[in-house]
Each structure stands twice: as C-alpha cells, then as structure tokens.
Backbone as numpy.savetxt, mean C-alpha at the origin, in Angstrom:
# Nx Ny Nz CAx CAy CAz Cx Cy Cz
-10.21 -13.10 2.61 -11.04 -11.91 2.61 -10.17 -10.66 2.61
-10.74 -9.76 1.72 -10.03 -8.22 1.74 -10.05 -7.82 3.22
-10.26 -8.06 4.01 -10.80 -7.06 5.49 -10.21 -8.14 6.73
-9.71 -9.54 6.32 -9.15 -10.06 7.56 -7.83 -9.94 7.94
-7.36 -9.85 8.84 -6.20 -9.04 9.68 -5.85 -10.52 10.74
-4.63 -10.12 10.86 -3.95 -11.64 11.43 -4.33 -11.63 13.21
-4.76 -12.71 13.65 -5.31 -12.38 14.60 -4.21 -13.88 15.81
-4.50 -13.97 17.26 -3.57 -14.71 17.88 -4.51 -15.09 19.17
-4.24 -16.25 19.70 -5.03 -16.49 20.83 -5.52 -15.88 21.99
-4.45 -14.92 22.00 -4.31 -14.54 22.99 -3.83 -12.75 22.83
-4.84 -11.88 23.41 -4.30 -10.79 22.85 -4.62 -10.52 21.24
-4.49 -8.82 20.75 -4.52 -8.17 19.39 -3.16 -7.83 18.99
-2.63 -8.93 18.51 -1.10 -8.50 17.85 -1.26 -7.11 17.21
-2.46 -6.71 15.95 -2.84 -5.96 15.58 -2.98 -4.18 15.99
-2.78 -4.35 17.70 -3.31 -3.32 18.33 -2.86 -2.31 18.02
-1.47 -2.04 17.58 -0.66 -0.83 17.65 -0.72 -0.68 16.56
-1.03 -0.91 15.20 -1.32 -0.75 13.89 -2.49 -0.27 13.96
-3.73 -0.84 14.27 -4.87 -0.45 14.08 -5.23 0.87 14.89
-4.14 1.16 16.13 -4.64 2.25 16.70 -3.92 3.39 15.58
-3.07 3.53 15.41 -2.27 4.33 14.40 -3.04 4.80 13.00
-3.50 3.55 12.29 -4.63 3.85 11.56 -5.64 4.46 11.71
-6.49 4.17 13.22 -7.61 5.13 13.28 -7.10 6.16 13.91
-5.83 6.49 14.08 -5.56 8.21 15.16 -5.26 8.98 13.18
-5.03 8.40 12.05 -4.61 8.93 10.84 -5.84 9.68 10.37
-7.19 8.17 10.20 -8.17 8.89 9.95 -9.63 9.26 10.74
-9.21 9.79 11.94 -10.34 10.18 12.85 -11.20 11.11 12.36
-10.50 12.32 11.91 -11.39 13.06 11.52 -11.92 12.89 9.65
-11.83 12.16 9.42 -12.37 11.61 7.67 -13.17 10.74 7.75
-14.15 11.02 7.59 -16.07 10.49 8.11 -15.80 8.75 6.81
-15.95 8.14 7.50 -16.15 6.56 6.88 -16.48 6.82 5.92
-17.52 7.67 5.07 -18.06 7.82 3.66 -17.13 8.42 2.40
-15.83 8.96 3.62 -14.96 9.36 2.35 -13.58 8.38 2.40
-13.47 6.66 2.24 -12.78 6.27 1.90 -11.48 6.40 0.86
-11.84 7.39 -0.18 -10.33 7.43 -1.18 -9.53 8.94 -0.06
-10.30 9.73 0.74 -9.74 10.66 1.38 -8.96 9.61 2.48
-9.13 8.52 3.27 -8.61 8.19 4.05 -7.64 7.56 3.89
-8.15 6.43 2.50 -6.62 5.62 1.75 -5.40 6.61 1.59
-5.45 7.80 1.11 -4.98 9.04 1.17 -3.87 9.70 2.47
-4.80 9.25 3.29 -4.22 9.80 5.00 -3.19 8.75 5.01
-3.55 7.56 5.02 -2.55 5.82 5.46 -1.51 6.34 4.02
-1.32 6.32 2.82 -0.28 6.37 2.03 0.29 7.83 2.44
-0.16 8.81 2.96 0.71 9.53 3.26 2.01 10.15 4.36
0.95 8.95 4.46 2.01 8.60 6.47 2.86 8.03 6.22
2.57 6.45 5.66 3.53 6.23 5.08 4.56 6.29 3.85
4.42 7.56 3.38 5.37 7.76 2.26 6.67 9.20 3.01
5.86 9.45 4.11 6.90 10.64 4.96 8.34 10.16 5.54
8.96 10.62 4.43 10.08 10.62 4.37 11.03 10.68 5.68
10.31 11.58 6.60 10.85 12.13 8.26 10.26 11.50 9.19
9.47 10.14 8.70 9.08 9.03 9.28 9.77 7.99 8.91
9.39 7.60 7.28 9.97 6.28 7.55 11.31 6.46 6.31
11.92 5.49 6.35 12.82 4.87 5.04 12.64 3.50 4.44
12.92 3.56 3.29 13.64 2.83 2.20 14.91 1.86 2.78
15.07 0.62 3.17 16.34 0.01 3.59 15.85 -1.46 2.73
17.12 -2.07 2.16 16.81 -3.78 2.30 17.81 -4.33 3.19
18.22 -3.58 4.20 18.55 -4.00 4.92 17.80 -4.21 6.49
17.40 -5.40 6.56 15.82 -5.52 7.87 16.30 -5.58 9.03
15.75 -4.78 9.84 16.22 -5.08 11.28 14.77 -5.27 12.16
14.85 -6.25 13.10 14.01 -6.45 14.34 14.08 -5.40 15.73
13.25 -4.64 16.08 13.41 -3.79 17.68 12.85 -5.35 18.51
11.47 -5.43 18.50 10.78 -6.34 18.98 10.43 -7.67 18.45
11.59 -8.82 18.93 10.66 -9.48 18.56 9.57 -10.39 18.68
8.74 -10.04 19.99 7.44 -10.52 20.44 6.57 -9.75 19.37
6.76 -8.35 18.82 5.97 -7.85 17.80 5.61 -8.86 16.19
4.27 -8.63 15.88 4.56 -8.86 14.11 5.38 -7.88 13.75
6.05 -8.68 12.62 7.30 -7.71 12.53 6.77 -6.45 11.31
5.29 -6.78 11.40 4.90 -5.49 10.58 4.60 -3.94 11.61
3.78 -4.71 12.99 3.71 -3.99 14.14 5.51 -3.31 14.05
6.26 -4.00 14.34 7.74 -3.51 14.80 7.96 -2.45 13.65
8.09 -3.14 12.98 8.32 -1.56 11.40 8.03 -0.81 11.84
6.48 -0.75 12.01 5.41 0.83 12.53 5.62 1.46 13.34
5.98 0.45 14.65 5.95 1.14 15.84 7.51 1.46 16.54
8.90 0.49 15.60 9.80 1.03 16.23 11.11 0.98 15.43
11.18 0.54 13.94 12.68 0.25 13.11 12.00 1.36 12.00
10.51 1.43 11.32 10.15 2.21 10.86 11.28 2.20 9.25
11.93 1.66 9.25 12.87 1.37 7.92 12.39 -0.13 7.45
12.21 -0.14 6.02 11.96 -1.92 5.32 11.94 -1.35 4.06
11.48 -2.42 3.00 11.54 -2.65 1.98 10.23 -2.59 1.61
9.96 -2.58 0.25 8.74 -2.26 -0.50 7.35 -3.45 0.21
8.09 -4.62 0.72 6.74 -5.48 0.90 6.19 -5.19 2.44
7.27 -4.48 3.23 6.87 -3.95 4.76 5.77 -2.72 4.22
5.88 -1.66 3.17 5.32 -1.03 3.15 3.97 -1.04 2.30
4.23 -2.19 1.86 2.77 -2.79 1.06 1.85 -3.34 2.16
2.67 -3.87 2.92 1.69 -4.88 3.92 1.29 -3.89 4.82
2.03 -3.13 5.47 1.83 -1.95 6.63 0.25 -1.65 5.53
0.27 -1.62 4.54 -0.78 -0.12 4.08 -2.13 -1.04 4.18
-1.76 -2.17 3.10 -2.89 -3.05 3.38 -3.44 -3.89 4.64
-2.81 -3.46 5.94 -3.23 -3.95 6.99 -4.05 -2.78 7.94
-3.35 -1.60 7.63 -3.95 -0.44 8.24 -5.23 -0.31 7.80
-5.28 -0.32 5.90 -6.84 -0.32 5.48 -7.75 -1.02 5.79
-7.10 -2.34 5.89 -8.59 -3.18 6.38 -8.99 -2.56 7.75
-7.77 -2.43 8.52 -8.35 -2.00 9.95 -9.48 -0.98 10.20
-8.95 -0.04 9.14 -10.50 1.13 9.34 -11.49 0.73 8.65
-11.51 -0.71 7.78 -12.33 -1.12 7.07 -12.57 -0.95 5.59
-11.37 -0.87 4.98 -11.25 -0.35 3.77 -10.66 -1.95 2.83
-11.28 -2.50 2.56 -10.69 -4.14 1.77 -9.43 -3.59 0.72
-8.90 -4.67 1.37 -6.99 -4.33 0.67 -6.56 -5.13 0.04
-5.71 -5.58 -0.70 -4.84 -6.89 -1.15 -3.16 -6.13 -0.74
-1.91 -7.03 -0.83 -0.87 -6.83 -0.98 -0.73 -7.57 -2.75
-0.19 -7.08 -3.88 0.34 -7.42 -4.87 1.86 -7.14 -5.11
2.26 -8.39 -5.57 4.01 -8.38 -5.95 3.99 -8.88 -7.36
4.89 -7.81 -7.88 5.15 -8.12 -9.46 6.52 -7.59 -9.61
6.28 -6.81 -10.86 7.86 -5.87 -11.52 6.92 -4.59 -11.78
8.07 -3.43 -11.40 7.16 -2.08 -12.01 8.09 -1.83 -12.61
8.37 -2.22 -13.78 9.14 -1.44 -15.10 10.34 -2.64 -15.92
10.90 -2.45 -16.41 12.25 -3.35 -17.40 12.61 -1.97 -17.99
13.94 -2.67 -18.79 14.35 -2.08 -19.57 13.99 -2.29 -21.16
13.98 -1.94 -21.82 13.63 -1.94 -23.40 14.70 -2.23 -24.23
14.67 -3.51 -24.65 15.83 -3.32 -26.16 15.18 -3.19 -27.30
15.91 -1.93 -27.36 15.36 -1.91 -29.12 16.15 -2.30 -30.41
17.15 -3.37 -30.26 17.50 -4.45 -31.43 16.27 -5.40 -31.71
15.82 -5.99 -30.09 15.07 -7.02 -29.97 13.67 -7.02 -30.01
13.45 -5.30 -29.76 12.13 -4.99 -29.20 11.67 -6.11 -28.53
12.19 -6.05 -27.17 11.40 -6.34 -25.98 11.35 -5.76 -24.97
10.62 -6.04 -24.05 11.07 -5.37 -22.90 12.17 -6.69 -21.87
13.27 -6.50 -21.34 13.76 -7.47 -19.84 13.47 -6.85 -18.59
12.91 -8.03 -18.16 12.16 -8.00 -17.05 13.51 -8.47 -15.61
14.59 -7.77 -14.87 15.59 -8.48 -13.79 14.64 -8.25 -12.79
15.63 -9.24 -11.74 14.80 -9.17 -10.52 14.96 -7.81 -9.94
16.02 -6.96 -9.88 15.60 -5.85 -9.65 14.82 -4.93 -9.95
13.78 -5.26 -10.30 12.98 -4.59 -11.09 11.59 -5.19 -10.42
11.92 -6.21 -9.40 10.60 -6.59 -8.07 9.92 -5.83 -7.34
8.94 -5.56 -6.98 8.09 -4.66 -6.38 6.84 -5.02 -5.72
6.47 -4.62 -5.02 5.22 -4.71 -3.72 4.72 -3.36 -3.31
3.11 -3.67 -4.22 2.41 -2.48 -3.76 1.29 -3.07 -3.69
0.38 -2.15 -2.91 -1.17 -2.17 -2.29 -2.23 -1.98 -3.14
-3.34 -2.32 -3.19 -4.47 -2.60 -4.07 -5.66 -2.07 -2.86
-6.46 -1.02 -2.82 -7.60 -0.94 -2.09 -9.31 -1.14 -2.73
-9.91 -1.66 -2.83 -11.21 -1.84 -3.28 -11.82 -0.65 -3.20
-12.43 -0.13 -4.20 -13.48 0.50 -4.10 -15.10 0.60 -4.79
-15.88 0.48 -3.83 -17.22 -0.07 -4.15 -17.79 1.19 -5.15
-19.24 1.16 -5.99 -19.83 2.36 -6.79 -19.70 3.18 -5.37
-19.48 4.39 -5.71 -20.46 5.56 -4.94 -19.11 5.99 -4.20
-17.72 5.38 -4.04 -16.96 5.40 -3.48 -15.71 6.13 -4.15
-15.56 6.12 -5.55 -14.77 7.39 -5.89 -15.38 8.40 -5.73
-14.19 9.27 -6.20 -13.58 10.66 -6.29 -14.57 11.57 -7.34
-15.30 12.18 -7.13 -16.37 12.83 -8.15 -15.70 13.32 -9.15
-13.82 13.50 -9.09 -13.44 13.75 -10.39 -12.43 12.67 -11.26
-12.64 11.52 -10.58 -12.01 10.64 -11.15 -12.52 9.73 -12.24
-12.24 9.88 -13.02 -12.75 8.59 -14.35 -11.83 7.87 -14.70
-12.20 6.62 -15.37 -11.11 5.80 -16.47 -11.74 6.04 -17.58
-10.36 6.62 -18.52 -10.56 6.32 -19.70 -11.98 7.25 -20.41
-12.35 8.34 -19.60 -13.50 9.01 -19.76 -14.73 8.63 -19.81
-14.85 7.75 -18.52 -16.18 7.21 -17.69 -15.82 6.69 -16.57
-16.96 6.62 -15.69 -16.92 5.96 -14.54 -17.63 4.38 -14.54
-16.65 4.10 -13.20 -17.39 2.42 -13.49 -17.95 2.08 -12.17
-18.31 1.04 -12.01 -19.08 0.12 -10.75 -18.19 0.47 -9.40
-16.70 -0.07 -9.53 -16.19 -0.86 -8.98 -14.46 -0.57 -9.23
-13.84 -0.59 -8.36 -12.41 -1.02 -9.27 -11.11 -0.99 -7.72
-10.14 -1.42 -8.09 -8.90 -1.50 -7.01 -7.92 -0.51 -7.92
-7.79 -0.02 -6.42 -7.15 0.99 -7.17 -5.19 1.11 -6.52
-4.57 1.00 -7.22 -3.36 1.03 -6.96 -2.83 1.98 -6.21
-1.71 1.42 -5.16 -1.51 2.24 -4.15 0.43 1.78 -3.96
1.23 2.51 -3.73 2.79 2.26 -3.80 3.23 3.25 -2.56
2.98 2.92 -1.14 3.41 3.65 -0.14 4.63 3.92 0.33
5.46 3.29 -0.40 7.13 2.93 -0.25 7.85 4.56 0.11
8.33 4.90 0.09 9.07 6.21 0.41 10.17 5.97 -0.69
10.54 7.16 -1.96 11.26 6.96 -2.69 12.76 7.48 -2.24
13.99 6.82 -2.49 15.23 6.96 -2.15 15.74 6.69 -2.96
17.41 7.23 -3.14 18.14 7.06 -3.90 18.25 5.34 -4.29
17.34 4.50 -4.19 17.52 2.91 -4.41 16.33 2.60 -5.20
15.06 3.69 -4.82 13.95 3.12 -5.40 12.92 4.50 -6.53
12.30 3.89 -7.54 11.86 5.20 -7.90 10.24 5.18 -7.94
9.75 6.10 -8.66 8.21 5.70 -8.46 7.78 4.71 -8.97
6.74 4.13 -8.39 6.45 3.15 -9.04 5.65 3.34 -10.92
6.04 2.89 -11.77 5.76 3.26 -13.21 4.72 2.33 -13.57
3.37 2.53 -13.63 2.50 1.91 -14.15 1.98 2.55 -15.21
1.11 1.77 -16.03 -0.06 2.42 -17.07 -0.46 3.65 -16.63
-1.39 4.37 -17.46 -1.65 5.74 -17.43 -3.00 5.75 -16.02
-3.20 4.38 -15.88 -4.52 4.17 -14.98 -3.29 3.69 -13.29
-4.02 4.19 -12.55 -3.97 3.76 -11.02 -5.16 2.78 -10.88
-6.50 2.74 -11.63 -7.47 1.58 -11.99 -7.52 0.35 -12.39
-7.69 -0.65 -11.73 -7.94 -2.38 -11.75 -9.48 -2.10 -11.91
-10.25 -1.98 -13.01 -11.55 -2.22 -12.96 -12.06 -3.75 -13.24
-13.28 -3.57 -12.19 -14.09 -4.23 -11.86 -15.08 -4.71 -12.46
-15.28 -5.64 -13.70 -16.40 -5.79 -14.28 -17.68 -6.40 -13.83
C-alpha cells in the first residue's frame, strides 16, 4: 500500500519522522496536498540541513536508519532521501512510492544511442495524486487528467549530483 509505514512490536519506530512531517505541514489544510508535498521536498532539499554523501554513517543504531538520517547524520545518498520523502508523505497521508532507475546517459552519436553506467543510478519519490488534487495551473500536455504520480527528487544537489533530468513532464498519468 502507498500509505503503509514500517511499523514494530513494540513502540513507533516511525515517531520522530512522522512528528517532523506534521510540525512541516501544520499549517497547510489536508485539502492542499501538492502545497504540502512541497513543504516535505523542501526541507529536504535545504542545503543548511542536509547533504549529499555516499559515504553512510550510523548516530543511532536502535534508530531506522531512515529515523537516524532525519533526526541525527542528516547526510546519505539519493535512496535515504527518496525514502525519508516517501515515508514522511504517507505519514501526513499523502500515498508515496520510492522508485530507482537512471536519470540520464550519455549519447553517442557514431552509434546513436544513448549508455546507460551505473553512475548514472538514482532514487526518487513518486506521490499520488487523486482528481481534484492538482494545482489549478498545472496541466499535461495541455489538459488535465483524473489522476497521476507525480515525480519528486528531494536529494540536495552537490558537486557529485545534478538535477534530476527527466521528460518535459514531472507526470506519471493515471489512466
């Protein structure tokens, strides 16, 4: 399910994430979901918060080590900051996925292809959004649709990583 969050016998591993999430969007009324997805990617893209490292370190480790990111190393790699985003959203109730692919290659043009290296791996966030739930000025493609996930790359860019380069759409529509 888009909306389930890792849960433990004992105790809300969850707690310190989900409180963080709702202190982001307290004041952004539940009905304006793309304003709140908004609040969570911008937190985490603050530069004077977090970083860009592939180099991982543990503070806690009784924490999920997604909790620990958040709450105390605050440095990871593109899939800490995919998962951080898509765990915060479900928390305020916003259905998330984590997706891992490639955002970009290089192009030969002897061969015309594109090569796809592993450096070129990436992890970003996907948030659902139901009709009635965009942006009154957002369209694809010059219409609106039902439904669609909409791409989300919370990573903080550094001299290691760049934006993420997709199609002209941030839209996964929903047929």
């Amino acid at each position: 399910s888009a909306l389930r969050l890792p849960s433990a016998e004992r105790g809300d591993p969850m707690a310190p994430l989900k409180e963080i999430a709702s202190q982001l969007v307290e004041d952004i009324p539940e009905d304006q979901p793309f304003r709140r997805i908004r609040a969570i990617q911008d937190y985490l893209q603050d530069q004077r918060e977090f970083s860009y490292t592939t180099v991982l370190t543990r503070e806690d480790l009784k924490l999920d080590p997604i909790v620990d990111f958040l709450v105390n190393t605050k440095q990871g790699h593109c899939e800490y900051f995919a998962s951080a985003m898509a765990l915060m959203l479900r928390s305020v109730g916003i259905p998330s996925r984590v997706v891992v692919g490639y955002r970009s290659g290089e192009y030969n043009p002897i061969g015309e292809y594109l090569q796809v290296r592993q450096f070129h791996a990436h992890a970003w966030a996907e948030a659902y959004l139901a009709p009635g739930e965009f942006p009154t000025d957002m369209v694809f493609r010059g219409e609106r649709k039902d439904a669609a996930w909409l791409r989300l790359d919370p990573t903080p860019q550094s001299g290691e990583t760049a934006p993420l380069a997709f199609s002209n759409s941030r839209w996964i529509i929903v047929r």
